[in-house]
Amino acid sequence: MEIISLAIVGLLIVISPGADFVLVLKNSVTSGRAAGVWTAVGISLAIGVHIGYTLLGIGYLISHNVYLFNMVKYAGALYLIYIGLKSILTANASLDGVEKDEVQLKPSQYLFQGFLCNVLNPKTMLFFVSLFSQLISPENHEYGSVLLYGLYIALLHGLWFGAVSVLFTSRVLQHRMAKIKKRLCQVCGAGLMGLGIVLGAKSL
């Protein structure tokens, strides 16, 4: 029963709309399916960082050192605000020639965006620290189970956001997206900026 509960919690965390979803959606709509998929890969890889520092005990340090934790929170908040502002400022970019853009993509750029968006997201950090701190204790050293659960979360991120990028670049939706692209980018950008401001304000 505990395994099922943890699996459901992980699934809900992944599919809940947040900064990762907004970034994948924005990159998919504005730069094509490949951009969205590479962003999803970056997000999935970032989960490995959260697993690593939690298992090594860095999560404990962050959760008990207010100064260090606030530094990380501010870094994540500022990055979200930057991505959001950039999305708003580039909202007028045309969607014409998406296929051409896909060929000329620099995968590392989108992978790095997805990686940073997730690895600097305080909500994701808090999730792993709070959850793993319940799974790991002085009396319980089941690191193998925790590692498997972390890999499960990473796989869910990759599959879910990969599916989002494919869905929103399908031919059925692409024409409709072209019509609302400017407004969608503005909304996504405002959402990212809002998340960054809210998360940053919580540190004050």
PDB file of N, CA, C and O in Angstrom, residues 70-104:
ATOM      1  N   ASN A  70      18.070  30.013   1.468  1.00  0.00           N
ATOM      2  CA  ASN A  70      17.530  31.222   0.834  1.00  0.00           C
ATOM      3  C   ASN A  70      18.316  31.607  -0.417  1.00  0.00           C
ATOM      4  O   ASN A  70      17.744  32.102  -1.388  1.00  0.00           O
ATOM      5  N   MET A  71      19.619  31.380  -0.407  1.00  0.00           N
ATOM      6  CA  MET A  71      20.429  31.654  -1.591  1.00  0.00           C
ATOM      7  C   MET A  71      19.966  30.803  -2.761  1.00  0.00           C
ATOM      8  O   MET A  71      19.822  31.279  -3.892  1.00  0.00           O
ATOM      9  N   VAL A  72      19.716  29.520  -2.492  1.00  0.00           N
ATOM     10  CA  VAL A  72      19.257  28.612  -3.538  1.00  0.00           C
ATOM     11  C   VAL A  72      17.865  29.013  -4.015  1.00  0.00           C
ATOM     12  O   VAL A  72      17.566  29.005  -5.212  1.00  0.00           O
ATOM     13  N   LYS A  73      16.993  29.401  -3.076  1.00  0.00           N
ATOM     14  CA  LYS A  73      15.640  29.810  -3.438  1.00  0.00           C
ATOM     15  C   LYS A  73      15.661  31.056  -4.317  1.00  0.00           C
ATOM     16  O   LYS A  73      14.941  31.148  -5.306  1.00  0.00           O
ATOM     17  N   TYR A  74      16.508  32.023  -3.958  1.00  0.00           N
ATOM     18  CA  TYR A  74      16.597  33.249  -4.757  1.00  0.00           C
ATOM     19  C   TYR A  74      17.132  32.954  -6.160  1.00  0.00           C
ATOM     20  O   TYR A  74      16.667  33.540  -7.144  1.00  0.00           O
ATOM     21  N   ALA A  75      18.116  32.064  -6.232  1.00  0.00           N
ATOM     22  CA  ALA A  75      18.678  31.709  -7.540  1.00  0.00           C
ATOM     23  C   ALA A  75      17.605  31.095  -8.433  1.00  0.00           C
ATOM     24  O   ALA A  75      17.474  31.436  -9.614  1.00  0.00           O
ATOM     25  N   GLY A  76      16.826  30.198  -7.876  1.00  0.00           N
ATOM     26  CA  GLY A  76      15.751  29.574  -8.639  1.00  0.00           C
ATOM     27  C   GLY A  76      14.679  30.574  -9.036  1.00  0.00           C
ATOM     28  O   GLY A  76      14.189  30.561 -10.168  1.00  0.00           O
ATOM     29  N   ALA A  77      14.314  31.453  -8.103  1.00  0.00           N
ATOM     30  CA  ALA A  77      13.277  32.450  -8.375  1.00  0.00           C
ATOM     31  C   ALA A  77      13.717  33.424  -9.472  1.00  0.00           C
ATOM     32  O   ALA A  77      12.947  33.754 -10.379  1.00  0.00           O
ATOM     33  N   LEU A  78      14.959  33.877  -9.406  1.00  0.00           N
ATOM     34  CA  LEU A  78      15.466  34.812 -10.408  1.00  0.00           C
ATOM     35  C   LEU A  78      15.517  34.174 -11.795  1.00  0.00           C
ATOM     36  O   LEU A  78      15.235  34.827 -12.800  1.00  0.00           O
ATOM     37  N   TYR A  79      15.866  32.902 -11.854  1.00  0.00           N
ATOM     38  CA  TYR A  79      15.915  32.220 -13.150  1.00  0.00           C
ATOM     39  C   TYR A  79      14.523  32.108 -13.757  1.00  0.00           C
ATOM     40  O   TYR A  79      14.343  32.311 -14.957  1.00  0.00           O
ATOM     41  N   LEU A  80      13.534  31.802 -12.931  1.00  0.00           N
ATOM     42  CA  LEU A  80      12.167  31.710 -13.421  1.00  0.00           C
ATOM     43  C   LEU A  80      11.682  33.064 -13.943  1.00  0.00           C
ATOM     44  O   LEU A  80      11.018  33.149 -14.975  1.00  0.00           O
ATOM     45  N   ILE A  81      12.022  34.125 -13.222  1.00  0.00           N
ATOM     46  CA  ILE A  81      11.632  35.472 -13.651  1.00  0.00           C
ATOM     47  C   ILE A  81      12.303  35.822 -14.977  1.00  0.00           C
ATOM     48  O   ILE A  81      11.681  36.398 -15.880  1.00  0.00           O
ATOM     49  N   TYR A  82      13.568  35.447 -15.119  1.00  0.00           N
ATOM     50  CA  TYR A  82      14.310  35.719 -16.354  1.00  0.00           C
ATOM     51  C   TYR A  82      13.676  35.004 -17.543  1.00  0.00           C
ATOM     52  O   TYR A  82      13.454  35.603 -18.596  1.00  0.00           O
ATOM     53  N   ILE A  83      13.374  33.713 -17.377  1.00  0.00           N
ATOM     54  CA  ILE A  83      12.759  32.936 -18.454  1.00  0.00           C
ATOM     55  C   ILE A  83      11.395  33.515 -18.812  1.00  0.00           C
ATOM     56  O   ILE A  83      11.029  33.614 -19.992  1.00  0.00           O
ATOM     57  N   GLY A  84      10.625  33.912 -17.795  1.00  0.00           N
ATOM     58  CA  GLY A  84       9.302  34.486 -18.038  1.00  0.00           C
ATOM     59  C   GLY A  84       9.374  35.799 -18.778  1.00  0.00           C
ATOM     60  O   GLY A  84       8.615  36.040 -19.729  1.00  0.00           O
ATOM     61  N   LEU A  85      10.289  36.669 -18.366  1.00  0.00           N
ATOM     62  CA  LEU A  85      10.452  37.964 -19.025  1.00  0.00           C
ATOM     63  C   LEU A  85      10.895  37.783 -20.470  1.00  0.00           C
ATOM     64  O   LEU A  85      10.399  38.468 -21.378  1.00  0.00           O
ATOM     65  N   LYS A  86      11.799  36.846 -20.697  1.00  0.00           N
ATOM     66  CA  LYS A  86      12.274  36.581 -22.053  1.00  0.00           C
ATOM     67  C   LYS A  86      11.133  36.081 -22.930  1.00  0.00           C
ATOM     68  O   LYS A  86      11.030  36.447 -24.112  1.00  0.00           O
ATOM     69  N   SER A  87      10.256  35.265 -22.362  1.00  0.00           N
ATOM     70  CA  SER A  87       9.116  34.739 -23.116  1.00  0.00           C
ATOM     71  C   SER A  87       8.179  35.860 -23.526  1.00  0.00           C
ATOM     72  O   SER A  87       7.673  35.881 -24.649  1.00  0.00           O
ATOM     73  N   ILE A  88       7.925  36.802 -22.636  1.00  0.00           N
ATOM     74  CA  ILE A  88       7.035  37.924 -22.933  1.00  0.00           C
ATOM     75  C   ILE A  88       7.640  38.827 -24.003  1.00  0.00           C
ATOM     76  O   ILE A  88       6.958  39.255 -24.938  1.00  0.00           O
ATOM     77  N   LEU A  89       8.929  39.092 -23.895  1.00  0.00           N
ATOM     78  CA  LEU A  89       9.593  40.000 -24.833  1.00  0.00           C
ATOM     79  C   LEU A  89       9.712  39.410 -26.234  1.00  0.00           C
ATOM     80  O   LEU A  89       9.809  40.152 -27.215  1.00  0.00           O
ATOM     81  N   THR A  90       9.706  38.093 -26.334  1.00  0.00           N
ATOM     82  CA  THR A  90       9.835  37.437 -27.650  1.00  0.00           C
ATOM     83  C   THR A  90       8.503  36.865 -28.128  1.00  0.00           C
ATOM     84  O   THR A  90       8.472  36.036 -29.038  1.00  0.00           O
ATOM     85  N   ALA A  91       7.406  37.318 -27.547  1.00  0.00           N
ATOM     86  CA  ALA A  91       6.085  36.772 -27.885  1.00  0.00           C
ATOM     87  C   ALA A  91       5.677  37.055 -29.315  1.00  0.00           C
ATOM     88  O   ALA A  91       4.829  36.373 -29.873  1.00  0.00           O
ATOM     89  N   ASN A  92       6.262  38.072 -29.964  1.00  0.00           N
ATOM     90  CA  ASN A  92       5.885  38.431 -31.327  1.00  0.00           C
ATOM     91  C   ASN A  92       6.599  37.598 -32.388  1.00  0.00           C
ATOM     92  O   ASN A  92       6.345  37.749 -33.572  1.00  0.00           O
ATOM     93  N   ALA A  93       7.524  36.735 -31.950  1.00  0.00           N
ATOM     94  CA  ALA A  93       8.259  35.923 -32.922  1.00  0.00           C
ATOM     95  C   ALA A  93       7.291  35.035 -33.687  1.00  0.00           C
ATOM     96  O   ALA A  93       6.329  34.510 -33.145  1.00  0.00           O
ATOM     97  N   SER A  94       7.544  34.876 -34.971  1.00  0.00           N
ATOM     98  CA  SER A  94       6.633  34.113 -35.832  1.00  0.00           C
ATOM     99  C   SER A  94       6.791  32.616 -35.634  1.00  0.00           C
ATOM    100  O   SER A  94       7.866  32.129 -35.295  1.00  0.00           O
ATOM    101  N   LEU A  95       5.690  31.882 -35.856  1.00  0.00           N
ATOM    102  CA  LEU A  95       5.732  30.433 -35.812  1.00  0.00           C
ATOM    103  C   LEU A  95       5.997  29.830 -37.189  1.00  0.00           C
ATOM    104  O   LEU A  95       6.062  28.628 -37.346  1.00  0.00           O
ATOM    105  N   ASP A  96       6.136  30.661 -38.209  1.00  0.00           N
ATOM    106  CA  ASP A  96       6.374  30.155 -39.556  1.00  0.00           C
ATOM    107  C   ASP A  96       7.723  29.448 -39.612  1.00  0.00           C
ATOM    108  O   ASP A  96       8.700  29.863 -39.000  1.00  0.00           O
ATOM    109  N   GLY A  97       7.768  28.377 -40.395  1.00  0.00           N
ATOM    110  CA  GLY A  97       9.033  27.668 -40.580  1.00  0.00           C
ATOM    111  C   GLY A  97       9.469  26.864 -39.387  1.00  0.00           C
ATOM    112  O   GLY A  97      10.649  26.785 -39.098  1.00  0.00           O
ATOM    113  N   VAL A  98       8.518  26.263 -38.650  1.00  0.00           N
ATOM    114  CA  VAL A  98       8.877  25.461 -37.495  1.00  0.00           C
ATOM    115  C   VAL A  98       9.763  24.288 -37.871  1.00  0.00           C
ATOM    116  O   VAL A  98      10.703  23.950 -37.173  1.00  0.00           O
ATOM    117  N   GLU A  99       9.451  23.655 -39.010  1.00  0.00           N
ATOM    118  CA  GLU A  99      10.253  22.508 -39.426  1.00  0.00           C
ATOM    119  C   GLU A  99      11.710  22.902 -39.627  1.00  0.00           C
ATOM    120  O   GLU A  99      12.612  22.192 -39.259  1.00  0.00           O
ATOM    121  N   LYS A 100      11.931  24.055 -40.217  1.00  0.00           N
ATOM    122  CA  LYS A 100      13.293  24.540 -40.436  1.00  0.00           C
ATOM    123  C   LYS A 100      13.988  24.787 -39.114  1.00  0.00           C
ATOM    124  O   LYS A 100      15.160  24.469 -38.922  1.00  0.00           O
ATOM    125  N   ASP A 101      13.266  25.370 -38.152  1.00  0.00           N
ATOM    126  CA  ASP A 101      13.851  25.632 -36.843  1.00  0.00           C
ATOM    127  C   ASP A 101      14.259  24.332 -36.165  1.00  0.00           C
ATOM    128  O   ASP A 101      15.271  24.274 -35.490  1.00  0.00           O
ATOM    129  N   GLU A 102      13.460  23.284 -36.354  1.00  0.00           N
ATOM    130  CA  GLU A 102      13.779  22.025 -35.706  1.00  0.00           C
ATOM    131  C   GLU A 102      15.118  21.475 -36.199  1.00  0.00           C
ATOM    132  O   GLU A 102      15.879  20.918 -35.433  1.00  0.00           O
ATOM    133  N   VAL A 103      15.422  21.666 -37.485  1.00  0.00           N
ATOM    134  CA  VAL A 103      16.675  21.163 -38.035  1.00  0.00           C
ATOM    135  C   VAL A 103      17.856  21.945 -37.484  1.00  0.00           C
ATOM    136  O   VAL A 103      18.924  21.390 -37.249  1.00  0.00           O
ATOM    137  N   GLN A 104      17.667  23.240 -37.265  1.00  0.00           N
ATOM    138  CA  GLN A 104      18.761  24.102 -36.846  1.00  0.00           C
ATOM    139  C   GLN A 104      18.858  24.258 -35.330  1.00  0.00           C
ATOM    140  O   GLN A 104      19.613  25.084 -34.837  1.00  0.00           O
TER     141      GLN A 104
END
